[in-house]
Coordinates of C-alpha atoms in Angstrom, one line a residue:
Chain F
M1176 CA -49.2 24.9 -104.5
K1177 CA -46.2 23.1 -105.8
V1178 CA -44.0 21.0 -103.5
L1179 CA -40.5 20.0 -104.3
V1180 CA -39.1 16.9 -102.4
A1181 CA -35.5 15.9 -102.5
V1182 CA -34.7 12.3 -102.0
K1183 CA -31.3 10.4 -101.6
R1184 CA -30.3 6.9 -102.4
V1185 CA -28.4 5.4 -99.4
I1186 CA -27.5 2.1 -97.9
D1187 CA -30.6 0.3 -96.5
Y1188 CA -30.8 1.2 -92.8
N1189 CA -31.0 -2.5 -91.9
V1190 CA -27.7 -3.3 -93.4
K1191 CA -24.6 -3.6 -91.2
V1192 CA -22.0 -1.3 -92.5
R1193 CA -18.5 -2.6 -93.1
V1194 CA -15.3 -0.6 -93.6
K1195 CA -13.1 -1.6 -96.6
P1196 CA -9.9 -3.4 -95.6
D1197 CA -7.8 -0.6 -97.2
N1198 CA -9.7 2.0 -94.9
S1199 CA -10.6 4.1 -97.9
D1200 CA -14.3 4.1 -97.4
V1201 CA -17.2 1.9 -96.3
D1202 CA -17.9 -1.1 -98.6
L1203 CA -21.0 -0.5 -100.7
N1204 CA -20.4 -3.3 -103.2
N1205 CA -23.4 -5.7 -103.5
V1206 CA -25.1 -3.9 -100.6
K1207 CA -28.9 -3.3 -100.5
M1208 CA -29.7 0.3 -101.2
A1209 CA -32.9 2.2 -100.5
M1210 CA -34.4 5.6 -100.0
N1211 CA -33.0 7.5 -97.0
P1212 CA -35.6 7.0 -94.2
F1213 CA -35.9 10.8 -93.6
C1214 CA -36.5 11.3 -97.3
E1215 CA -39.4 8.8 -97.1
I1216 CA -40.9 10.9 -94.4
A1217 CA -40.5 14.0 -96.7
V1218 CA -42.3 12.3 -99.6
E1219 CA -45.1 11.1 -97.2
E1220 CA -45.6 14.7 -95.9
A1221 CA -45.9 16.0 -99.4
V1222 CA -48.4 13.3 -100.4
R1223 CA -50.5 14.1 -97.3
L1224 CA -50.4 17.8 -98.2
K1225 CA -51.8 16.8 -101.6
E1226 CA -54.4 14.6 -100.1
K1227 CA -55.5 17.6 -97.9
G1228 CA -55.8 19.7 -101.0
V1229 CA -53.0 22.0 -99.9
A1230 CA -50.4 20.8 -102.5
T1231 CA -51.4 20.5 -106.2
E1232 CA -48.2 19.0 -107.6
I1233 CA -45.3 17.1 -106.1
V1234 CA -42.0 17.1 -107.9
V1235 CA -39.3 14.7 -106.7
V1236 CA -35.6 15.4 -107.3
S1237 CA -32.7 13.1 -106.6
I1238 CA -29.0 13.5 -107.3
G1239 CA -26.8 10.5 -108.0
P1240 CA -26.0 7.7 -110.4
K1241 CA -28.5 6.3 -113.0
V1242 CA -29.8 3.7 -110.5
A1243 CA -31.1 6.5 -108.3
Q1244 CA -34.0 6.5 -110.6
E1245 CA -35.3 3.6 -108.5
Q1246 CA -35.8 5.9 -105.5
I1247 CA -37.5 8.5 -107.7
R1248 CA -39.8 5.7 -109.0
T1249 CA -40.6 4.7 -105.4
S1250 CA -41.5 8.3 -104.7
L1251 CA -43.8 8.4 -107.8
A1252 CA -45.4 5.2 -106.6
L1253 CA -46.1 6.8 -103.2
G1254 CA -47.9 9.7 -104.9
A1255 CA -45.4 12.2 -106.4
D1256 CA -46.3 13.4 -109.8
R1257 CA -43.0 13.7 -111.7
G1258 CA -39.3 13.2 -111.1
I1259 CA -36.0 14.8 -111.9
L1260 CA -32.7 13.0 -111.7
I1261 CA -29.6 15.1 -111.7
E1262 CA -27.3 12.3 -112.9
T1263 CA -23.7 12.1 -111.7
D1264 CA -21.4 9.3 -110.6
E1265 CA -19.3 11.7 -108.5
K1266 CA -19.5 11.8 -104.7
L1267 CA -20.8 15.2 -103.9
E1268 CA -20.4 17.4 -100.8
S1269 CA -23.3 19.2 -99.3
L1270 CA -22.6 22.6 -100.7
T1271 CA -22.6 21.3 -104.3
V1272 CA -25.8 19.4 -103.5
A1273 CA -27.4 22.6 -102.2
K1274 CA -26.3 24.5 -105.3
L1275 CA -27.8 21.9 -107.6
L1276 CA -31.1 22.0 -105.6
K1277 CA -31.0 25.8 -105.8
A1278 CA -31.0 25.6 -109.6
V1279 CA -34.0 23.2 -109.5
V1280 CA -35.8 25.6 -107.1
E1281 CA -35.2 28.5 -109.4
K1282 CA -36.5 26.5 -112.3
E1283 CA -39.5 24.9 -110.6
Q1284 CA -40.5 27.8 -108.3
P1285 CA -42.0 25.5 -105.6
Q1286 CA -43.8 27.1 -102.6
L1287 CA -42.5 24.4 -100.3
V1288 CA -39.3 22.3 -100.4
V1289 CA -39.2 19.3 -98.2
L1290 CA -36.0 17.3 -97.4
G1291 CA -34.9 14.8 -94.8
K1292 CA -33.0 16.4 -92.0
Q1293 CA -30.0 14.1 -92.6
S1294 CA -29.0 11.1 -94.6
I1295 CA -28.0 8.0 -92.7
D1296 CA -24.8 7.6 -94.6
S1297 CA -22.9 10.8 -94.1
D1298 CA -25.0 12.0 -91.1
N1299 CA -24.2 15.6 -92.1
N1300 CA -27.5 17.3 -91.5
Q1301 CA -26.6 20.3 -93.7
T1302 CA -28.3 20.3 -97.1
G1303 CA -31.7 21.8 -96.3
Q1304 CA -30.1 24.6 -94.3
M1305 CA -27.5 25.4 -97.0
L1306 CA -30.3 25.5 -99.6
G1307 CA -32.2 27.9 -97.4
A1308 CA -29.2 30.2 -97.2
L1309 CA -28.5 30.0 -101.0
T1310 CA -32.1 30.7 -102.0
G1311 CA -32.7 33.2 -99.2
L1312 CA -35.6 31.1 -98.0
P1313 CA -36.6 30.5 -94.4
Q1314 CA -36.3 27.1 -92.9
G1315 CA -38.1 24.8 -90.4
T1316 CA -35.6 22.1 -89.6
F1317 CA -36.3 18.8 -87.7
A1318 CA -40.0 19.1 -88.2
S1319 CA -42.5 17.1 -86.3
E1320 CA -45.5 19.1 -87.5
V1321 CA -46.1 21.2 -90.7
V1322 CA -49.2 23.3 -91.0
V1323 CA -49.7 25.4 -94.1
D1324 CA -51.9 28.4 -93.5
G1325 CA -52.4 30.7 -96.5
D1326 CA -49.0 32.2 -97.5
K1327 CA -47.4 31.0 -94.3
V1328 CA -46.3 27.7 -92.8
N1329 CA -46.0 26.9 -89.1
V1330 CA -43.4 24.3 -88.4
T1331 CA -43.0 22.6 -85.0
R1332 CA -39.4 21.6 -84.6
E1333 CA -37.9 18.9 -82.3
V1334 CA -35.2 20.7 -80.4
D1335 CA -32.9 19.6 -77.5
A1336 CA -35.1 21.1 -74.9
G1337 CA -38.5 20.1 -76.3
L1338 CA -40.6 21.5 -79.1
R1339 CA -40.4 24.9 -80.8
T1340 CA -42.7 26.3 -83.4
V1341 CA -41.6 28.8 -86.0
G1342 CA -43.7 30.7 -88.5
L1343 CA -42.2 31.0 -92.0
S1344 CA -43.5 32.9 -95.0
L1345 CA -43.8 30.8 -98.2
P1346 CA -41.8 29.8 -100.1
A1347 CA -40.0 27.9 -97.4
I1348 CA -37.9 24.9 -96.6
V1349 CA -38.8 22.1 -94.2
T1350 CA -36.5 19.3 -93.1
T1351 CA -38.2 16.2 -91.6
D1352 CA -37.6 14.5 -88.3
L1353 CA -38.7 11.0 -87.4
R1354 CA -42.0 11.7 -85.8
L1355 CA -43.5 13.9 -88.5
N1356 CA -45.4 11.0 -90.0
E1357 CA -45.3 7.3 -90.6
P1358 CA -44.6 6.6 -94.3
R1359 CA -47.0 4.3 -96.2
Y1360 CA -46.0 1.5 -98.5
A1361 CA -46.5 1.7 -102.2
S1362 CA -49.3 -0.5 -103.5
L1363 CA -48.7 -2.7 -106.5
P1364 CA -51.1 -0.8 -108.8
N1365 CA -49.4 2.4 -107.9
I1366 CA -46.0 0.9 -108.5
M1367 CA -47.2 0.0 -112.0
K1368 CA -48.7 3.5 -112.6
A1369 CA -45.4 5.1 -111.4
K1370 CA -43.6 3.6 -114.4
R1371 CA -45.5 5.8 -116.7
K1372 CA -45.0 9.1 -114.8
P1373 CA -42.5 11.5 -116.3
L1374 CA -38.9 11.4 -115.1
E1375 CA -36.5 13.9 -116.6
V1376 CA -32.7 13.3 -116.4
V1377 CA -30.4 16.3 -116.4
S1378 CA -26.7 16.8 -115.7
P1379 CA -25.1 19.2 -113.2
A1380 CA -23.7 21.0 -116.2
D1381 CA -27.2 21.5 -117.6
L1382 CA -28.0 23.3 -114.4
G1383 CA -24.9 25.4 -114.7
V1384 CA -23.4 24.0 -111.5
E1385 CA -19.7 23.2 -111.3
I1386 CA -18.8 20.2 -109.1
K1387 CA -16.2 21.4 -106.6
S1388 CA -14.7 19.4 -103.7
T1389 CA -13.1 20.9 -100.7
Q1390 CA -13.0 17.9 -98.4
T1391 CA -10.7 14.8 -98.7
V1392 CA -11.5 11.7 -96.8
V1393 CA -8.1 10.7 -95.4
K1394 CA -9.3 7.4 -94.0
V1395 CA -12.3 5.5 -92.8
T1396 CA -11.9 3.1 -89.9
P1397 CA -14.2 0.9 -87.9
P1398 CA -15.2 2.2 -84.5
A1399 CA -13.5 0.9 -81.4
E1400 CA -15.3 -2.3 -80.5
R1401 CA -16.8 -2.6 -77.1
S1402 CA -16.6 -6.1 -75.9
A1403 CA -19.4 -7.6 -73.9
G1404 CA -18.7 -7.7 -70.1
I1405 CA -20.1 -10.0 -67.6
K1406 CA -23.6 -11.2 -66.6
V1407 CA -24.4 -10.6 -63.0
A1408 CA -26.7 -13.0 -61.1
D1409 CA -28.9 -10.4 -59.3
V1410 CA -29.4 -6.8 -58.4
A1411 CA -27.2 -7.1 -55.3
E1412 CA -24.3 -8.3 -57.3
L1413 CA -24.8 -5.5 -59.8
V1414 CA -24.7 -2.8 -57.1
E1415 CA -21.7 -4.4 -55.5
K1416 CA -19.8 -4.4 -58.9
L1417 CA -20.8 -0.8 -59.7
K1418 CA -19.5 0.3 -56.3
N1419 CA -16.4 -1.7 -55.9
E1420 CA -15.2 -2.8 -59.3
A1421 CA -16.4 0.0 -61.7
K1422 CA -16.4 2.6 -58.9
V1423 CA -19.1 4.6 -60.6
L1424 CA -21.6 4.8 -57.7
Chain P
M860 CA -5.2 31.7 -86.6
T861 CA -8.2 33.0 -84.7
I862 CA -11.1 30.8 -83.9
L863 CA -14.6 32.0 -83.3
V864 CA -16.7 29.9 -81.0
I865 CA -20.5 30.5 -80.9
A866 CA -21.8 30.3 -77.4
E867 CA -24.8 28.1 -76.7
H868 CA -27.1 29.7 -74.1
D869 CA -30.7 30.7 -73.3
N870 CA -30.0 34.4 -72.7
A871 CA -29.8 33.8 -68.9
A872 CA -27.0 31.2 -68.6
L873 CA -24.2 29.8 -70.6
N874 CA -24.8 26.2 -71.7
A875 CA -22.0 23.9 -70.5
A876 CA -21.7 22.5 -74.1
T877 CA -19.8 25.7 -74.9
L878 CA -17.0 24.5 -72.7
N879 CA -16.5 21.4 -74.8
V880 CA -16.5 23.5 -78.0
V881 CA -13.8 25.7 -76.5
A882 CA -11.8 22.5 -75.7
A883 CA -12.0 21.5 -79.3
A884 CA -10.9 25.1 -80.3
K885 CA -7.9 24.8 -78.0
Q886 CA -6.8 21.5 -79.7
I887 CA -6.9 23.3 -83.1
G888 CA -4.7 26.0 -81.6
G889 CA -4.7 29.8 -81.9
D890 CA -6.6 32.7 -80.3
I891 CA -10.1 31.8 -79.2
E892 CA -12.9 34.4 -79.3
V893 CA -16.5 33.7 -78.3
L894 CA -19.7 35.2 -79.9
V895 CA -22.7 35.6 -77.6
A896 CA -25.7 36.4 -79.7
G897 CA -29.0 36.9 -77.8
E898 CA -31.2 39.5 -76.1
A899 CA -30.4 40.8 -72.6
C900 CA -27.6 38.2 -72.5
G901 CA -25.1 40.2 -70.5
A902 CA -24.8 37.5 -67.8
V903 CA -23.9 35.0 -70.5
A904 CA -21.2 37.3 -71.9
D905 CA -19.7 37.7 -68.4
A906 CA -19.7 33.9 -68.0
A907 CA -18.1 33.5 -71.5
A908 CA -15.4 36.0 -70.5
K909 CA -14.4 33.8 -67.6
I910 CA -13.9 30.6 -69.7
E911 CA -10.3 29.4 -69.5
G912 CA -8.4 30.2 -72.7
V913 CA -10.8 32.7 -74.2
S914 CA -9.2 36.0 -75.3
K915 CA -12.2 38.0 -76.4
V916 CA -16.0 37.9 -76.2
V917 CA -18.1 39.6 -78.8
V918 CA -21.7 40.3 -77.8
A919 CA -24.6 40.8 -80.3
D920 CA -27.3 41.9 -78.0
N921 CA -30.5 42.6 -80.0
A922 CA -34.1 41.4 -80.1
A923 CA -33.3 39.8 -83.5
Y924 CA -31.2 37.2 -81.7
K925 CA -33.6 36.5 -78.7
Y926 CA -34.6 33.0 -80.0
Q927 CA -31.4 32.5 -82.1
I928 CA -33.5 31.7 -85.2
A929 CA -31.4 30.2 -88.0
E930 CA -32.0 33.0 -90.6
S931 CA -30.7 35.7 -88.3
M932 CA -27.9 33.6 -86.8
G933 CA -26.7 32.3 -90.1
D934 CA -26.4 35.8 -91.5
L935 CA -24.7 37.3 -88.4
V936 CA -22.1 34.5 -88.0
A937 CA -21.3 34.6 -91.8
E938 CA -20.7 38.3 -91.7
L939 CA -18.8 38.4 -88.4
G940 CA -17.0 35.1 -88.9
A941 CA -15.6 35.8 -92.4
G942 CA -12.2 36.8 -91.1
Y943 CA -11.7 33.8 -88.8
S944 CA -9.8 30.6 -89.6
H945 CA -12.4 28.4 -87.9
I946 CA -16.0 28.9 -86.7
L947 CA -17.1 26.4 -84.1
A948 CA -20.5 25.7 -82.5
A949 CA -21.9 22.8 -80.4
A950 CA -23.6 20.1 -82.4
T951 CA -26.9 20.9 -80.7
T952 CA -30.2 21.5 -82.4
T953 CA -29.3 25.2 -82.4
G954 CA -25.9 24.8 -83.9
K955 CA -27.1 22.3 -86.4
D956 CA -29.8 24.7 -87.4
F957 CA -27.8 27.8 -88.3
M958 CA -24.2 26.6 -89.0
P959 CA -24.9 25.1 -92.4
R960 CA -26.5 28.5 -93.4
T961 CA -23.4 30.2 -92.3
A962 CA -21.2 27.8 -94.3
A963 CA -23.3 28.2 -97.5
L964 CA -23.2 32.0 -97.2
L965 CA -19.4 31.9 -96.9
D966 CA -19.4 29.5 -99.9
V967 CA -17.6 26.8 -97.9
N968 CA -18.4 23.2 -96.9
M969 CA -19.1 22.3 -93.3
I970 CA -17.8 19.5 -91.1
S971 CA -20.5 18.2 -88.8
D972 CA -20.2 16.6 -85.4
I973 CA -16.4 16.3 -85.0
V974 CA -15.2 14.0 -82.1
A975 CA -11.5 14.6 -82.4
V976 CA -9.0 17.1 -83.9
E977 CA -6.1 15.8 -85.9
S978 CA -4.7 19.1 -87.0
A979 CA -5.9 22.6 -87.9
D980 CA -7.5 21.2 -91.1
T981 CA -8.1 17.6 -90.3
F982 CA -10.9 16.3 -88.1
V983 CA -12.5 13.0 -87.1
R984 CA -16.2 12.4 -87.2
P985 CA -18.6 9.4 -87.0
I986 CA -20.6 8.4 -90.1
Y987 CA -23.2 5.7 -90.7
A988 CA -24.6 6.1 -87.2
G989 CA -21.1 5.7 -85.7
N990 CA -20.5 2.4 -87.5
A991 CA -17.6 4.0 -89.3
I992 CA -15.2 6.8 -88.3
A993 CA -14.0 9.2 -91.0
T994 CA -11.0 11.4 -90.9
V995 CA -11.7 14.4 -93.1
Q996 CA -9.3 17.1 -94.4
S997 CA -10.7 20.4 -95.4
S998 CA -9.2 22.9 -97.8
D999 CA -11.8 25.6 -97.2
S1000 CA -10.6 29.1 -96.3
V1001 CA -12.9 29.2 -93.2
K1002 CA -13.5 25.9 -91.5
V1003 CA -17.1 25.8 -90.3
I1004 CA -17.5 23.0 -87.7
T1005 CA -20.0 21.6 -85.2
V1006 CA -18.5 19.8 -82.2
R1007 CA -19.9 16.7 -80.5
G1008 CA -19.5 17.5 -76.8
T1009 CA -18.8 13.9 -75.8
G1010 CA -15.5 13.9 -77.8
F1011 CA -13.9 16.6 -75.8
D1012 CA -13.4 17.1 -72.0
P1013 CA -14.7 20.6 -71.1
V1014 CA -12.3 23.4 -70.3
A1015 CA -12.7 25.2 -66.9
A1016 CA -15.6 27.6 -66.7
E1017 CA -13.5 29.9 -64.5
G1018 CA -10.1 31.4 -64.7
G1019 CA -10.2 33.5 -67.8
S1020 CA -10.7 37.3 -68.0
A1021 CA -11.4 38.1 -71.6
A1022 CA -12.4 41.6 -72.8
V1023 CA -16.0 41.9 -73.8
E1024 CA -17.0 44.1 -76.7
A1025 CA -20.3 44.7 -78.5
T1026 CA -21.0 44.3 -82.2
A1027 CA -23.6 46.5 -83.9
I1028 CA -24.4 44.0 -86.6
V1029 CA -28.2 43.4 -86.6
K1030 CA -29.7 40.7 -88.9
E1031 CA -33.4 40.7 -88.5
S1032 CA -35.4 38.1 -90.3
A1033 CA -38.4 39.3 -92.2
I1034 CA -39.3 35.8 -93.4
S1035 CA -39.3 33.8 -90.2
A1036 CA -40.4 34.3 -86.6
F1037 CA -40.5 32.4 -83.3
I1038 CA -44.1 31.5 -82.4
S1039 CA -44.1 29.2 -79.3
E1040 CA -42.1 26.7 -77.3
E1041 CA -42.9 23.7 -75.2
L1042 CA -39.9 23.1 -73.0
A1043 CA -39.5 20.0 -70.9
K1044 CA -39.3 21.0 -67.2
S1045 CA -37.2 18.8 -65.1
D1046 CA -35.2 19.1 -61.9
R1047 CA -33.0 16.3 -62.9
P1048 CA -29.6 16.9 -64.6
D1049 CA -29.5 17.6 -68.3
L1050 CA -29.1 14.4 -70.3
A1051 CA -26.1 15.6 -72.3
A1052 CA -24.2 16.7 -69.2
A1053 CA -25.2 14.1 -66.6
E1054 CA -22.7 11.7 -64.9
I1055 CA -25.3 9.0 -64.8
V1056 CA -28.1 8.3 -67.2
I1057 CA -30.8 5.7 -66.8
S1058 CA -32.8 5.0 -70.0
G1059 CA -36.0 3.1 -70.7
G1060 CA -37.1 1.3 -73.9
R1061 CA -40.1 -0.4 -75.3
G1062 CA -39.9 -2.9 -72.5
M1063 CA -41.2 -0.2 -70.1
G1064 CA -44.6 -0.9 -71.4
N1065 CA -46.1 2.6 -70.9
G1066 CA -45.3 6.1 -69.8
E1067 CA -46.5 5.6 -66.2
N1068 CA -44.0 2.8 -65.7
F1069 CA -41.1 5.3 -66.3
E1070 CA -41.9 6.4 -62.7
I1071 CA -39.7 3.6 -61.4
L1072 CA -36.8 5.0 -63.4
Y1073 CA -37.4 8.5 -62.1
K1074 CA -37.2 7.1 -58.6
V1075 CA -33.8 5.5 -59.2
A1076 CA -32.7 8.7 -61.0
D1077 CA -33.6 10.9 -58.1
K1078 CA -31.8 8.7 -55.6
I1079 CA -28.5 8.9 -57.5
G1080 CA -28.7 12.2 -59.3
A1081 CA -29.2 10.7 -62.8
A1082 CA -30.8 12.0 -65.9
V1083 CA -33.5 9.9 -67.6
G1084 CA -33.4 9.0 -71.2
A1085 CA -35.3 6.8 -73.6
S1086 CA -34.9 4.8 -76.8
R1087 CA -36.6 5.8 -80.0
A1088 CA -39.0 2.9 -79.6
A1089 CA -40.2 4.3 -76.3
V1090 CA -40.6 7.8 -77.7
D1091 CA -42.3 6.6 -80.8
A1092 CA -44.7 4.6 -78.7
G1093 CA -45.6 7.8 -76.9
F1094 CA -44.3 6.8 -73.5
V1095 CA -42.2 9.9 -73.1
P1096 CA -41.5 13.1 -75.0
N1097 CA -38.9 13.4 -77.8
D1098 CA -36.4 15.4 -75.8
M1099 CA -35.6 12.3 -73.8
Q1100 CA -34.4 10.3 -76.9
V1101 CA -30.9 9.0 -76.9
G1102 CA -29.6 7.8 -80.2
Q1103 CA -28.4 8.5 -83.8
T1104 CA -31.0 11.2 -84.3
G1105 CA -31.6 12.1 -80.6
K1106 CA -29.1 13.1 -78.0
I1107 CA -25.6 11.7 -77.9
V1108 CA -24.5 10.9 -74.3
A1109 CA -21.3 9.6 -72.8
P1110 CA -21.8 9.5 -69.0
S1111 CA -19.7 7.6 -66.5
L1112 CA -22.6 5.2 -66.0
Y1113 CA -25.4 4.4 -68.5
I1114 CA -28.1 2.0 -67.3
A1115 CA -30.3 0.7 -70.2
V1116 CA -33.6 -0.7 -69.0
G1117 CA -35.8 -2.7 -71.3
I1118 CA -33.8 -1.6 -74.3
S1119 CA -33.0 -4.2 -76.9
G1120 CA -30.0 -2.2 -78.3
A1121 CA -30.7 -1.2 -82.0
I1122 CA -27.7 0.2 -83.7
Q1123 CA -29.4 3.6 -83.8
H1124 CA -29.6 3.6 -80.0
L1125 CA -26.1 2.3 -79.5
A1126 CA -24.8 5.2 -81.7
G1127 CA -26.1 7.6 -79.0
M1128 CA -24.6 5.9 -75.9
K1129 CA -21.8 3.5 -76.7
E1130 CA -19.1 6.0 -75.6
S1131 CA -20.3 5.7 -72.0
K1132 CA -17.7 4.6 -69.6
V1133 CA -19.7 1.9 -67.9
I1134 CA -22.8 0.4 -69.5
V1135 CA -25.4 -1.7 -67.5
A1136 CA -28.2 -3.5 -69.3
I1137 CA -31.3 -4.9 -67.6
N1138 CA -33.4 -6.9 -70.0
K1139 CA -35.4 -10.1 -69.6
D1140 CA -34.3 -11.3 -73.1
E1141 CA -30.8 -12.7 -72.7
E1142 CA -30.4 -12.6 -76.5
A1143 CA -30.9 -8.8 -76.7
P1144 CA -28.0 -7.1 -78.6
I1145 CA -27.6 -4.5 -75.8
F1146 CA -25.8 -7.2 -73.8
Q1147 CA -23.0 -7.3 -76.4
V1148 CA -22.0 -3.8 -75.4
A1149 CA -22.8 -3.9 -71.7
D1150 CA -20.1 -4.1 -69.1
Y1151 CA -22.6 -5.6 -66.6
G1152 CA -25.7 -7.4 -67.9
L1153 CA -28.6 -8.5 -65.7
V1154 CA -31.1 -10.9 -67.3
A1155 CA -34.2 -10.1 -65.3
D1156 CA -37.7 -8.7 -65.4
L1157 CA -37.2 -5.0 -65.1
F1158 CA -40.3 -4.6 -63.0
D1159 CA -38.6 -6.7 -60.3
A1160 CA -35.1 -5.5 -60.8
V1161 CA -35.5 -1.7 -61.0
P1162 CA -37.5 -1.3 -57.7
E1163 CA -34.9 -3.6 -56.0
L1164 CA -32.1 -1.5 -57.5
E1165 CA -33.7 1.6 -56.0
K1166 CA -33.8 0.0 -52.6
L1167 CA -30.2 -1.1 -52.7
L1168 CA -28.8 2.3 -53.8

């Protein structure tokens, strides 16, 4: 079966985010960018499905500027077969992203679509679910285990109260949580090989999707700083402070 | 303006997170109605009718909603919610699961995880794991929103007397089904609602050692959490994780034990009123946000803490 994986280029998760002095946005100039960590887990899951003989082809799609090809190449080096970049320099909202992905799903007809549950920049946690609604496909969000069984997939989901397993008929959508797998690193020979794998570039207009924005960012500010308090000498002093100074015990 | 709040519940009892969502709705302003979708959920509807400030409760009582699976809930809320100005749900794993489906079906964008209301169309939400705070204005006809509970003080659970009416809308899902559930059983308070939380990190060493945290927790009525490092190492189950991708907590007192303080963890607890850090590494970043820091071996300090409480 064919698996479609969506990946996003975001700020590297190790980078300390800074807000621009004019409070218009965060400052991404000269900042290290990388594949969203949840998307890495999505690619890894697809590659494992291929290694198990469940998946036959892995198509990776990304939406973003030309440089987002880097993240597609990384996915190809990890084991994906071909890539699609929907190239745009505009900042897209989740609904538009889901509409673009819907167009790709209609064209590629994958049996499984795997996405990260959220991107670590906007922290929205929306795209996979929106894609599910637009395509009429079922979803297994926040997955910690994915088991394909014939024309069904069982997805174990990380929920607030523990774990919940849902059974979905294929085609289906899965969004990954942190414990689904541990992504591998790309080997040098595979990085070289990835350069020769096909990567198609299309525009949103090619897919018949109009970019529409309904949200305006009024301002972006740094969070209220918490300043370090005091060091206590021992447990007795800690308990005394909590009782008499902070009055929380 | 009429706001639809989707109740969070388990068919037997109303989850307290709903009270924080109603509080957010109150700040937006207008009539507040609550949808209770479930099976045999009459007790939940009765509880919702008593919430302060609620004018009407709509009950969708059908087997299709027993597990509140996203496909059914997304369809139901989109059909029922189309005429409302705002649709609000808690930013729990249930709300996060179906609300984006509802938004897409209504052809609108969604605003996730709001922590403050500026006006009826402008909301505040953390981005980049809470390292930046965005104020976002929406021009969508229906505002679909999930609410982070820690941003809003709950309204009173009693005092209202809303009318309860049933809806006949049934949205069965032919493409997805509930299979099984492994729920954490605990007599301790719920992490998200607890007044005191004590959390362990990688420094705990193993799962058995969490026993010393449970002892403290039981003495002071605290909930027990964990950092992602402790969950990933297999010490404790995922439902205990506090952080960017786990639970967001803001108790009166948060005690971090053997937790270094990665930004992803801080994102889940830095709104706590008082933070205590116990760590033997005095350079650990957790001390930069702690009101009271104790540089000590946790295996000496925690049992001593239990004795002194």
